[in-house]
């Protein structure tokens, strides 16, 4: 039996693609194409900023150039420059380019509507990915009554390169965080243009997974993003990343950038900006967000602790088998050595919770520790977001196991289960081959999409036909909503594990100050 859809999840039969074309944007006229469901109109490859190439490499995004004729928005724009695509042997690699600041819109609204807007910020560790990945196709969510937007943003060394000369050149005395600036530019585009697609600029929800989720926590912490969105969804990632990792300072990021410049034998910024993108890409990885004193004025955790963040409702959580996406088999010796290196005088307490007497036990503990630490990271974010007393938070724990891909071992193992990012395909209702999806999978997808659309609509995931989801309260109701084959309020979290990671978190916060 399929779950009942919520009132805002409009039935497909009631939707009609009534957008009158061409659509007038602040930069020109565009025309889209019908989706697989004719009720949904799709606009692909819309420039939201000028190409960040040549002299605009490592600068704030500039306004998109105007065009005169009607622009056909029927093809995705290039993905941002990133490491080579590793698909099937005969796959055609997607086009990549520095000229990549495009977004895509799916809508089943008329221009007079004011439907909630959901803006997806894609995952990829700040190094890879795009808004045109098939799994992020927005047709399913648009059919449920939202206007769906996906975006590209600069990646890797193009998105987070810091250098003393760039800092000196900047009127803000900052460098790095160009990817986050791109995201803000895309959100400003949404504020200016989304009404033309039937969207409500006063009901914008940013949602993302992994690096996309981490980006969102930084947007909430940045004064530059204030007022650009009214709700946020974070799936497995916060300002700390996926674990309790201190943010990079500007000095640290500049030092890393100087090493990249040395590798490239560049004598000036002009030389760096003139180099082919492929050469720059090979020089090294740039890290993620930087506490640059401008976009991120101070450590984001400090801003949350002091109530300086943008006050918006938050829906956030993590997954049961997070670590299977990343971790490789280990040994007891290696696990204990890494634990002592990382935790120092707290290592004995860690190894008591996550023992490693045998290799088998070490592998189980490695996965459990990764899962629990990321769950704690998301709990810290939910807790911090509610501290002002204005915004509410809703915490989840995704526990439904997708079917294994065709040909995969039925015994599971690394990469299996409710792994990192597994919930996104359910939220988007894009249950794609080669997995053998079941009726239960489609029910779970209906459930997650309905919760997410409700939250985008009202700042609250609850609605008719769905299990009641209590708001997070660190003192009264701190149990997450477990999203498994069905939705149930989960058991109280394990106090010992929470206490350990709380102690690590507080120790790292003290060391930063």
CSV table of C-alpha atoms in Angstrom, one decimal:
chain,number,residue,atom,x,y,z
A,1,UNK,CA,0.0,0.0,0.0
A,2,UNK,CA,1.4,3.4,-1.0
A,3,UNK,CA,1.7,6.1,1.6
A,4,UNK,CA,-0.8,8.9,1.3
A,5,UNK,CA,0.7,12.1,-0.1
A,6,UNK,CA,0.4,15.3,1.9
A,7,UNK,CA,-1.9,18.2,0.8
A,8,UNK,CA,0.9,20.2,-0.7
A,9,UNK,CA,2.1,17.2,-2.7
A,10,UNK,CA,-0.3,18.1,-5.5
A,11,UNK,CA,-1.5,15.2,-7.7
A,12,UNK,CA,0.0,15.2,-11.1
A,13,UNK,CA,-3.5,15.4,-12.6
A,14,UNK,CA,-4.0,18.9,-11.1
A,15,UNK,CA,-0.8,20.3,-12.5
A,16,UNK,CA,-0.3,21.9,-15.9
A,17,UNK,CA,2.8,23.5,-17.2
A,18,UNK,CA,1.2,26.9,-17.6
A,19,UNK,CA,4.3,29.0,-17.8
A,20,UNK,CA,4.0,31.4,-20.7
A,21,UNK,CA,7.1,31.4,-22.8
A,22,UNK,CA,9.5,33.0,-23.4
A,23,UNK,CA,10.2,33.6,-19.7
A,24,UNK,CA,11.7,37.1,-18.9
A,25,UNK,CA,14.7,37.0,-16.7
A,26,UNK,CA,16.9,40.0,-15.6
A,27,UNK,CA,19.4,38.9,-18.2
A,28,UNK,CA,17.1,38.1,-21.1
A,29,UNK,CA,14.4,35.8,-22.5
A,30,UNK,CA,14.5,32.0,-22.2
A,31,UNK,CA,12.4,29.1,-23.5
A,32,UNK,CA,12.4,25.7,-21.9
A,33,UNK,CA,11.1,22.2,-22.8
A,34,UNK,CA,8.5,19.8,-21.4
A,35,UNK,CA,9.7,17.1,-19.1
A,36,UNK,CA,8.8,13.4,-19.3
A,37,UNK,CA,5.7,14.4,-17.4
A,38,UNK,CA,4.2,17.1,-19.8
A,39,UNK,CA,2.9,19.0,-16.7
A,40,UNK,CA,6.5,19.9,-15.8
A,41,UNK,CA,8.5,22.5,-17.8
A,42,UNK,CA,12.3,22.3,-17.6
A,43,UNK,CA,14.8,25.1,-18.1
A,44,UNK,CA,18.4,23.8,-18.3
A,45,UNK,CA,21.7,25.6,-18.4
A,46,UNK,CA,20.6,29.1,-17.3
A,47,UNK,CA,23.7,31.4,-16.7
A,48,UNK,CA,23.4,33.0,-13.2
A,49,UNK,CA,26.8,34.7,-13.3
A,50,UNK,CA,29.4,35.6,-15.8
A,51,UNK,CA,32.0,32.9,-16.8
A,52,UNK,CA,34.7,33.0,-14.1
A,53,UNK,CA,37.5,32.8,-16.6
A,54,UNK,CA,40.6,34.7,-17.4
A,55,UNK,CA,40.8,37.8,-15.2
A,56,UNK,CA,37.6,36.6,-13.3
A,57,UNK,CA,39.3,33.4,-12.1
A,58,UNK,CA,39.4,33.6,-8.3
A,59,UNK,CA,37.2,36.6,-8.1
A,60,UNK,CA,33.6,37.1,-6.8
A,61,UNK,CA,31.0,36.0,-9.3
A,62,UNK,CA,29.9,38.9,-11.6
A,63,UNK,CA,26.4,39.4,-13.1
A,64,UNK,CA,25.5,37.2,-16.0
A,65,UNK,CA,25.8,39.0,-19.4
A,66,UNK,CA,22.6,40.0,-21.1
A,67,UNK,CA,21.4,38.4,-24.3
A,68,UNK,CA,19.0,39.8,-26.9
A,69,UNK,CA,17.4,36.8,-28.7
A,70,UNK,CA,15.4,34.2,-26.9
A,71,UNK,CA,17.8,31.7,-25.4
A,72,UNK,CA,16.8,28.0,-25.6
A,73,UNK,CA,17.3,26.4,-22.2
A,74,UNK,CA,17.1,22.8,-23.4
A,75,UNK,CA,20.6,21.6,-22.6
A,76,UNK,CA,22.5,21.5,-19.4
A,77,UNK,CA,25.6,23.7,-19.1
A,78,UNK,CA,29.1,22.4,-18.6
A,79,UNK,CA,30.0,20.9,-15.3
A,80,UNK,CA,32.6,22.9,-13.4
A,81,UNK,CA,36.3,21.9,-14.0
A,82,UNK,CA,37.1,18.8,-11.9
A,83,UNK,CA,39.0,15.5,-12.0
A,84,UNK,CA,38.4,13.2,-15.0
A,85,UNK,CA,35.0,11.5,-15.0
A,86,UNK,CA,35.3,7.8,-14.0
A,87,UNK,CA,32.2,6.3,-15.5
A,88,UNK,CA,31.7,3.1,-17.5
A,89,UNK,CA,34.5,2.3,-20.0
A,90,UNK,CA,32.4,3.4,-23.0
A,91,UNK,CA,30.6,6.3,-21.3
A,92,UNK,CA,30.9,9.7,-22.9
A,93,UNK,CA,32.5,11.9,-20.3
A,94,UNK,CA,30.4,15.0,-19.4
A,95,UNK,CA,31.7,18.3,-20.6
A,96,UNK,CA,33.6,20.3,-18.0
A,97,UNK,CA,34.7,23.9,-18.2
A,98,UNK,CA,35.5,26.9,-16.0
A,99,UNK,CA,32.5,28.5,-17.8
A,100,UNK,CA,30.1,26.5,-15.6
A,101,UNK,CA,28.0,28.9,-13.5
A,102,UNK,CA,24.7,27.6,-14.6
A,103,UNK,CA,21.5,26.5,-12.9
A,104,UNK,CA,18.4,24.5,-13.9
A,105,UNK,CA,14.7,25.0,-13.1
A,106,UNK,CA,11.8,22.5,-13.0
A,107,UNK,CA,8.3,23.9,-12.5
A,108,UNK,CA,4.7,22.9,-13.0
A,109,UNK,CA,3.4,26.2,-11.8
A,110,UNK,CA,1.9,29.2,-13.7
A,111,UNK,CA,3.6,32.5,-13.5
A,112,UNK,CA,0.9,33.8,-11.1
A,113,UNK,CA,1.5,31.0,-8.6
A,114,UNK,CA,3.7,31.5,-5.6
A,115,UNK,CA,4.9,27.9,-4.9
A,116,UNK,CA,7.7,27.0,-2.4
A,117,UNK,CA,11.1,26.9,-4.0
A,118,UNK,CA,13.8,24.2,-3.2
A,119,UNK,CA,17.4,24.9,-4.2
A,120,UNK,CA,19.7,21.9,-4.3
A,121,UNK,CA,23.4,22.3,-3.6
A,122,UNK,CA,25.1,19.2,-4.8
A,123,UNK,CA,27.6,16.9,-3.0
A,124,UNK,CA,31.1,15.9,-4.1
A,125,UNK,CA,33.5,16.8,-1.4
A,126,UNK,CA,33.9,20.3,-2.9
A,127,UNK,CA,35.9,18.6,-5.6
A,128,UNK,CA,33.4,17.0,-8.0
A,129,UNK,CA,29.7,17.0,-9.0
A,130,UNK,CA,27.2,19.2,-10.7
A,131,UNK,CA,23.5,20.2,-10.6
A,132,UNK,CA,22.9,18.2,-13.8
A,133,UNK,CA,23.6,14.7,-12.3
A,134,UNK,CA,20.7,12.4,-13.4
A,135,UNK,CA,19.9,11.5,-9.8
A,136,UNK,CA,19.1,15.2,-9.0
A,137,UNK,CA,16.5,15.5,-11.8
A,138,UNK,CA,13.9,17.8,-10.3
A,139,UNK,CA,10.8,16.5,-12.1
A,140,UNK,CA,9.5,14.4,-9.2
A,141,UNK,CA,9.7,17.2,-6.7
A,142,UNK,CA,8.2,19.7,-9.1
A,143,UNK,CA,5.3,17.3,-9.6
A,144,UNK,CA,4.8,17.5,-5.8
A,145,UNK,CA,4.2,21.3,-6.0
A,146,UNK,CA,7.5,23.0,-5.6
A,147,UNK,CA,9.7,24.9,-8.0
A,148,UNK,CA,13.0,23.0,-8.0
A,149,UNK,CA,16.4,24.6,-8.8
A,150,UNK,CA,19.8,22.8,-9.0
A,151,UNK,CA,23.1,24.8,-9.4
A,152,UNK,CA,26.7,24.4,-10.3
A,153,UNK,CA,29.4,26.1,-8.3
A,154,UNK,CA,33.2,26.3,-8.7
A,155,UNK,CA,35.1,23.3,-7.3
A,156,UNK,CA,38.5,22.3,-5.9
A,157,UNK,CA,41.3,24.7,-6.6
A,158,UNK,CA,39.0,27.0,-8.6
A,159,UNK,CA,36.5,27.2,-5.7
A,160,UNK,CA,38.7,27.5,-2.7
A,161,UNK,CA,42.1,28.8,-3.7
A,162,UNK,CA,43.6,31.3,-1.3
A,163,UNK,CA,46.9,33.2,-1.8
A,164,UNK,CA,48.4,36.2,-0.1
A,165,UNK,CA,48.3,38.2,-3.3
A,166,UNK,CA,44.6,37.4,-3.8
A,167,UNK,CA,43.9,38.5,-0.3
A,168,UNK,CA,45.9,41.7,-0.9
A,169,UNK,CA,44.0,42.4,-4.2
A,170,UNK,CA,40.6,41.8,-2.6
A,171,UNK,CA,38.7,44.9,-1.3
A,172,UNK,CA,37.6,42.6,1.5
A,173,UNK,CA,41.1,41.5,2.3
A,174,UNK,CA,40.0,37.9,1.9
A,175,UNK,CA,40.6,35.0,-0.5
A,176,UNK,CA,39.1,31.5,-1.0
A,177,UNK,CA,35.4,30.7,-0.6
A,178,UNK,CA,34.6,31.4,-4.3
A,179,UNK,CA,32.4,28.3,-4.3
A,180,UNK,CA,30.3,29.7,-1.5
A,181,UNK,CA,30.2,33.1,-3.2
A,182,UNK,CA,28.8,31.3,-6.3
A,183,UNK,CA,26.1,29.7,-4.2
A,184,UNK,CA,25.1,33.2,-2.8
A,185,UNK,CA,25.1,34.5,-6.4
A,186,UNK,CA,22.7,31.7,-7.4
A,187,UNK,CA,20.4,32.5,-4.5
A,188,UNK,CA,20.4,36.1,-5.4
A,189,UNK,CA,19.4,35.1,-8.9
A,190,UNK,CA,16.5,33.1,-7.4
A,191,UNK,CA,15.4,36.1,-5.4
A,192,UNK,CA,15.3,38.2,-8.6
A,193,UNK,CA,13.9,35.7,-11.1
A,194,UNK,CA,12.1,32.7,-9.5
A,195,UNK,CA,8.7,34.5,-9.5
A,196,UNK,CA,8.7,34.2,-13.3
A,197,UNK,CA,8.6,30.4,-12.9
A,198,UNK,CA,5.8,30.5,-10.3
A,199,UNK,CA,8.0,30.4,-7.3
A,200,UNK,CA,7.8,32.3,-4.1
A,201,UNK,CA,11.1,34.2,-3.3
A,202,UNK,CA,9.9,34.4,0.3
A,203,UNK,CA,9.7,30.6,0.7
A,204,UNK,CA,13.1,29.4,-0.5
A,205,UNK,CA,14.6,26.2,1.0
A,206,UNK,CA,18.2,25.3,0.5
A,207,UNK,CA,18.9,21.6,0.7
A,208,UNK,CA,22.0,19.5,0.1
A,209,UNK,CA,23.9,16.4,0.8
A,210,UNK,CA,27.5,16.0,2.1
A,211,UNK,CA,29.5,19.0,0.8
A,212,UNK,CA,26.2,20.5,-0.2
A,213,UNK,CA,25.0,20.2,3.4
A,214,UNK,CA,28.2,21.6,4.7
A,215,UNK,CA,27.9,24.5,2.4
A,216,UNK,CA,24.4,25.2,3.7
A,217,UNK,CA,25.7,25.4,7.3
A,218,UNK,CA,28.3,27.9,6.2
A,219,UNK,CA,25.6,29.9,4.3
A,220,UNK,CA,23.6,30.0,7.5
A,221,UNK,CA,26.7,31.2,9.3
A,222,UNK,CA,27.5,33.9,6.7
A,223,UNK,CA,26.1,37.5,6.9
A,224,UNK,CA,26.3,37.6,3.1
A,225,UNK,CA,23.5,35.0,2.8
A,226,UNK,CA,21.1,36.7,5.2
A,227,UNK,CA,17.6,36.9,3.8
A,228,UNK,CA,18.3,34.8,0.7
A,229,UNK,CA,16.5,31.7,2.0
A,230,UNK,CA,13.9,30.9,4.7
A,231,UNK,CA,14.5,27.2,5.5
A,232,UNK,CA,17.4,24.8,5.3
A,233,UNK,CA,17.8,21.0,5.0
A,234,UNK,CA,21.2,19.4,5.7
A,235,UNK,CA,21.9,15.8,4.8
A,236,UNK,CA,25.1,14.4,6.4
A,237,UNK,CA,27.4,17.3,6.6
A,238,UNK,CA,27.9,20.5,8.7
A,239,UNK,CA,30.5,23.3,9.0
A,240,UNK,CA,32.8,20.8,10.5
A,241,UNK,CA,32.5,18.6,7.5
A,242,UNK,CA,31.6,15.0,8.2
A,243,UNK,CA,33.6,14.8,11.4
A,244,UNK,CA,34.8,17.1,14.1
A,245,UNK,CA,37.4,18.8,11.9
A,246,UNK,CA,38.5,22.4,12.6
A,247,UNK,CA,38.0,24.9,9.9
A,248,UNK,CA,40.9,26.3,8.0
A,249,UNK,CA,42.1,29.8,8.8
A,250,UNK,CA,43.0,32.3,6.1
A,251,UNK,CA,46.7,32.0,7.0
A,252,UNK,CA,46.6,28.2,6.6
A,253,UNK,CA,44.7,28.4,3.3
A,254,UNK,CA,47.1,31.0,2.0
A,255,UNK,CA,50.1,28.8,2.9
A,256,UNK,CA,48.5,25.9,1.0
A,257,UNK,CA,47.8,28.1,-2.0
A,258,UNK,CA,51.3,29.4,-2.1
A,259,UNK,CA,52.6,25.8,-2.4
A,260,UNK,CA,50.2,25.3,-5.3
A,261,UNK,CA,51.6,28.4,-7.0
A,262,UNK,CA,55.1,27.2,-6.4
A,263,UNK,CA,54.2,23.9,-8.0
A,264,UNK,CA,53.0,25.8,-11.1
A,265,UNK,CA,56.1,27.9,-11.1
A,266,UNK,CA,53.9,31.0,-11.3
A,267,UNK,CA,55.5,34.4,-10.6
A,268,UNK,CA,52.3,36.4,-10.5
A,269,UNK,CA,48.5,36.3,-10.3
A,270,UNK,CA,48.4,37.2,-14.0
A,271,UNK,CA,50.4,34.1,-14.8
A,272,UNK,CA,48.2,31.9,-12.6
A,273,UNK,CA,45.1,33.3,-14.3
A,274,UNK,CA,46.5,32.8,-17.7
A,275,UNK,CA,47.3,29.1,-17.2
A,276,UNK,CA,45.1,26.4,-18.8
A,277,UNK,CA,42.5,25.1,-16.3
A,278,UNK,CA,43.8,21.5,-16.8
A,279,UNK,CA,47.3,22.6,-15.6
A,280,UNK,CA,46.0,24.4,-12.5
A,281,UNK,CA,43.8,21.4,-11.7
A,282,UNK,CA,46.8,19.0,-11.7
A,283,UNK,CA,48.7,21.2,-9.3
A,284,UNK,CA,46.9,20.1,-6.2
A,285,UNK,CA,43.6,20.0,-4.3
A,286,UNK,CA,42.4,23.1,-2.5
A,287,UNK,CA,40.6,22.5,0.7
A,288,UNK,CA,37.1,23.6,1.6
A,289,UNK,CA,35.7,26.7,3.3
A,290,UNK,CA,38.0,29.2,4.9
A,291,UNK,CA,37.5,31.5,7.9
A,292,UNK,CA,38.4,34.5,5.7
A,293,UNK,CA,37.2,37.3,7.9
A,294,UNK,CA,34.6,38.4,5.3
A,295,UNK,CA,32.3,35.6,3.9
A,296,UNK,CA,33.0,33.7,7.1
A,297,UNK,CA,33.9,36.4,9.6
A,298,UNK,CA,34.9,33.9,12.3
A,299,UNK,CA,34.6,30.2,13.1
A,300,UNK,CA,31.1,29.1,12.2
A,301,UNK,CA,30.7,27.1,15.4
A,302,UNK,CA,31.4,30.3,17.3
A,303,UNK,CA,28.8,32.3,15.3
A,304,UNK,CA,26.2,29.6,16.1
A,305,UNK,CA,27.2,29.5,19.8
A,306,UNK,CA,26.8,33.3,20.0
A,307,UNK,CA,23.5,33.3,18.1
A,308,UNK,CA,24.8,35.2,15.1
A,309,UNK,CA,23.7,32.8,12.5
A,310,UNK,CA,20.8,33.3,10.1
A,311,UNK,CA,17.7,32.2,12.0
A,312,UNK,CA,15.9,29.7,9.8
A,313,UNK,CA,14.2,26.4,10.5
A,314,UNK,CA,16.4,23.4,10.0
A,315,UNK,CA,15.8,19.8,9.0
A,316,UNK,CA,18.9,17.7,9.3
A,317,UNK,CA,20.2,14.2,9.9
A,318,UNK,CA,22.5,11.4,8.9
A,319,UNK,CA,22.4,7.8,7.8
A,320,UNK,CA,22.8,4.3,9.4
A,321,UNK,CA,25.7,3.2,7.3
A,322,UNK,CA,27.5,6.4,6.5
A,323,UNK,CA,31.0,5.0,6.6
A,324,UNK,CA,30.5,2.3,4.0
A,325,UNK,CA,30.8,5.0,1.3
A,326,UNK,CA,34.3,6.1,2.4
A,327,UNK,CA,36.1,3.6,4.6
A,328,UNK,CA,38.4,0.8,3.5
A,329,UNK,CA,39.1,-2.4,5.4
A,330,UNK,CA,41.5,-1.9,8.3
A,331,UNK,CA,43.3,-4.0,10.9
A,332,UNK,CA,43.2,-3.8,14.6
A,333,UNK,CA,46.8,-2.4,14.7
A,334,UNK,CA,46.1,0.3,12.2
A,335,UNK,CA,42.8,1.3,13.8
A,336,UNK,CA,44.3,1.6,17.3
A,337,UNK,CA,47.3,3.6,15.9
A,338,UNK,CA,45.0,6.0,14.1
A,339,UNK,CA,42.8,6.4,17.2
A,340,UNK,CA,45.8,7.2,19.4
A,341,UNK,CA,47.2,9.7,16.9
A,342,UNK,CA,43.8,11.5,16.6
A,343,UNK,CA,42.5,11.4,20.1
A,344,UNK,CA,45.7,11.5,22.2
A,345,UNK,CA,44.8,11.3,25.9
A,346,UNK,CA,41.2,10.6,24.9
A,347,UNK,CA,42.1,7.5,22.9
A,348,UNK,CA,41.6,5.0,25.7
A,349,UNK,CA,38.0,6.3,26.2
A,350,UNK,CA,37.4,6.0,22.5
A,351,UNK,CA,38.8,2.4,22.2
A,352,UNK,CA,36.6,1.4,25.2
A,353,UNK,CA,33.5,2.5,23.2
A,354,UNK,CA,34.9,1.2,19.9
A,355,UNK,CA,37.1,-1.8,20.7
A,356,UNK,CA,39.6,-3.4,18.3
A,357,UNK,CA,40.8,-6.7,19.8
A,358,UNK,CA,40.6,-8.3,16.3
A,359,UNK,CA,40.6,-7.1,12.7
A,360,UNK,CA,36.9,-8.0,12.5
A,361,UNK,CA,36.1,-6.0,15.6
A,362,UNK,CA,38.2,-3.1,14.3
A,363,UNK,CA,36.3,-2.9,11.0
A,364,UNK,CA,33.0,-2.9,12.9
A,365,UNK,CA,34.2,-0.2,15.2
A,366,UNK,CA,35.5,1.9,12.4
A,367,UNK,CA,32.1,1.9,10.7
A,368,UNK,CA,30.3,2.5,14.0
A,369,UNK,CA,32.6,5.4,15.0
A,370,UNK,CA,32.2,7.1,11.7
A,371,UNK,CA,28.4,6.8,11.9
A,372,UNK,CA,28.2,8.0,15.4
A,373,UNK,CA,30.5,11.0,14.9
A,374,UNK,CA,28.6,12.2,11.9
A,375,UNK,CA,25.3,11.8,13.8
A,376,UNK,CA,26.8,13.9,16.6
A,377,UNK,CA,27.9,16.5,14.1
A,378,UNK,CA,24.3,16.9,12.8
A,379,UNK,CA,23.0,16.9,16.4
A,380,UNK,CA,25.4,19.8,17.2
A,381,UNK,CA,24.0,21.7,14.2
A,382,UNK,CA,20.4,21.1,15.2
A,383,UNK,CA,21.1,22.1,18.8
A,384,UNK,CA,23.0,25.2,17.8
A,385,UNK,CA,20.2,26.3,15.4
A,386,UNK,CA,17.6,26.2,18.1
A,387,UNK,CA,19.7,28.2,20.7
A,388,UNK,CA,18.2,31.6,19.8
A,389,UNK,CA,14.7,30.3,20.6
A,390,UNK,CA,13.4,31.5,17.2
A,391,UNK,CA,14.0,28.7,14.8
A,392,UNK,CA,13.0,25.1,15.1
A,393,UNK,CA,15.0,22.0,14.1
A,394,UNK,CA,13.9,18.5,13.0
A,395,UNK,CA,16.5,15.7,13.3
A,396,UNK,CA,16.4,12.5,11.3
A,397,UNK,CA,18.3,9.2,11.1
A,398,UNK,CA,17.9,7.4,7.7
A,399,UNK,CA,17.9,3.7,8.2
A,400,UNK,CA,16.3,2.2,5.1
A,401,UNK,CA,18.6,-0.2,3.1
A,402,UNK,CA,18.4,0.4,-0.7
A,403,UNK,CA,18.6,-2.8,-2.8
A,404,UNK,CA,22.1,-3.7,-3.8
A,405,UNK,CA,23.1,-2.9,-7.4
A,406,UNK,CA,22.8,-5.7,-9.9
A,407,UNK,CA,25.8,-8.1,-9.5
A,408,UNK,CA,26.7,-6.8,-6.0
A,409,UNK,CA,27.4,-9.3,-3.2
A,410,UNK,CA,24.3,-10.1,-1.2
A,411,UNK,CA,26.5,-10.2,1.9
A,412,UNK,CA,26.9,-6.4,1.8
A,413,UNK,CA,30.2,-4.9,3.1
A,414,UNK,CA,31.8,-1.6,2.2
A,415,UNK,CA,29.6,0.7,0.1
A,416,UNK,CA,26.4,-1.1,1.3
A,417,UNK,CA,23.3,-0.3,3.3
A,418,UNK,CA,22.0,3.1,4.1
A,419,UNK,CA,25.3,4.6,3.1
A,420,UNK,CA,26.4,8.3,2.8
A,421,UNK,CA,24.0,10.1,0.4
A,422,UNK,CA,21.6,7.2,0.1
A,423,UNK,CA,18.6,9.2,1.1
A,424,UNK,CA,19.0,11.8,-1.7
A,425,UNK,CA,17.6,9.5,-4.5
A,426,UNK,CA,14.6,8.8,-2.3
A,427,UNK,CA,14.0,12.5,-1.7
A,428,UNK,CA,14.2,13.3,-5.4
A,429,UNK,CA,12.1,10.3,-6.2
A,430,UNK,CA,14.7,9.2,-8.7
A,431,UNK,CA,14.9,5.4,-8.1
A,432,UNK,CA,17.0,4.7,-11.2
A,433,UNK,CA,18.5,1.4,-12.6
A,434,UNK,CA,20.4,-0.8,-12.2
A,435,UNK,CA,18.9,-1.5,-8.7
A,436,UNK,CA,15.8,-3.6,-8.4
A,437,UNK,CA,13.6,-1.2,-6.5
A,438,UNK,CA,10.6,-2.6,-4.6
A,439,UNK,CA,7.2,-1.2,-3.6
A,440,UNK,CA,8.7,-0.5,-0.2
A,441,UNK,CA,11.4,1.6,-1.8
A,442,UNK,CA,8.8,3.7,-3.6
A,443,UNK,CA,6.8,4.1,-0.4
A,444,UNK,CA,9.9,5.3,1.4
A,445,UNK,CA,10.5,7.7,-1.5
A,446,UNK,CA,7.0,9.1,-1.2
A,447,UNK,CA,7.4,9.5,2.5
A,448,UNK,CA,10.7,11.4,2.4
A,449,UNK,CA,9.7,13.6,-0.5
A,450,UNK,CA,6.5,14.5,1.3
A,451,UNK,CA,8.3,15.4,4.5
A,452,UNK,CA,10.8,17.5,2.6
A,453,UNK,CA,8.1,19.3,0.5
A,454,UNK,CA,6.1,20.0,3.6
A,455,UNK,CA,9.1,21.5,5.3
A,456,UNK,CA,9.8,23.7,2.2
A,457,UNK,CA,6.2,24.8,2.3
A,458,UNK,CA,5.7,25.5,6.0
A,459,UNK,CA,9.0,25.1,7.8
A,460,UNK,CA,7.6,21.9,9.4
A,461,UNK,CA,7.8,18.4,7.9
A,462,UNK,CA,4.5,17.2,9.4
A,463,UNK,CA,1.4,16.7,7.3
A,464,UNK,CA,-1.6,14.5,6.7
A,465,UNK,CA,-0.8,10.8,6.2
A,466,UNK,CA,2.6,11.0,7.7
A,467,UNK,CA,3.9,9.9,11.1
A,468,UNK,CA,4.2,12.8,13.6
A,469,UNK,CA,7.7,14.2,13.6
A,470,UNK,CA,8.6,16.0,16.9
A,471,UNK,CA,10.7,19.1,16.8
A,472,UNK,CA,14.2,18.7,18.2
A,473,UNK,CA,14.7,19.8,21.8
A,474,UNK,CA,18.1,19.1,23.4
A,475,UNK,CA,16.5,19.1,26.9
A,476,UNK,CA,13.1,17.4,26.2
A,477,UNK,CA,12.8,15.7,22.9
A,478,UNK,CA,16.3,14.9,21.5
A,479,UNK,CA,15.3,11.7,19.8
A,480,UNK,CA,15.6,11.6,16.0
A,481,UNK,CA,12.9,10.6,13.5
A,482,UNK,CA,14.1,7.2,12.2
A,483,UNK,CA,13.3,7.1,8.5
A,484,UNK,CA,13.3,3.3,7.8
A,485,UNK,CA,10.8,1.2,6.0
A,486,UNK,CA,8.4,3.4,8.0
A,487,UNK,CA,8.9,6.5,10.0
A,488,UNK,CA,9.1,6.2,13.8
A,489,UNK,CA,10.5,8.4,16.6
A,490,UNK,CA,13.8,6.7,17.4
A,491,UNK,CA,15.2,5.6,20.8
A,492,UNK,CA,17.2,7.9,22.9
A,493,UNK,CA,20.7,8.3,21.6
A,494,UNK,CA,23.5,6.3,23.3
A,495,UNK,CA,24.7,8.6,26.1
A,496,UNK,CA,28.3,7.3,26.3
A,497,UNK,CA,29.0,7.9,22.6
A,498,UNK,CA,27.4,11.3,22.7
A,499,UNK,CA,29.4,12.2,25.8
A,500,UNK,CA,32.7,11.2,24.2
A,501,UNK,CA,32.2,13.2,21.0
A,502,UNK,CA,30.9,16.1,23.1
A,503,UNK,CA,34.2,16.1,25.0
A,504,UNK,CA,36.2,16.0,21.8
A,505,UNK,CA,34.1,18.8,20.4
A,506,UNK,CA,34.6,21.0,23.4
A,507,UNK,CA,38.3,20.3,23.6
A,508,UNK,CA,38.8,21.3,19.9
A,509,UNK,CA,36.7,24.5,20.5
A,510,UNK,CA,38.8,25.5,23.4
A,511,UNK,CA,42.0,24.9,21.4
A,512,UNK,CA,40.7,27.2,18.7
A,513,UNK,CA,40.4,30.0,21.2
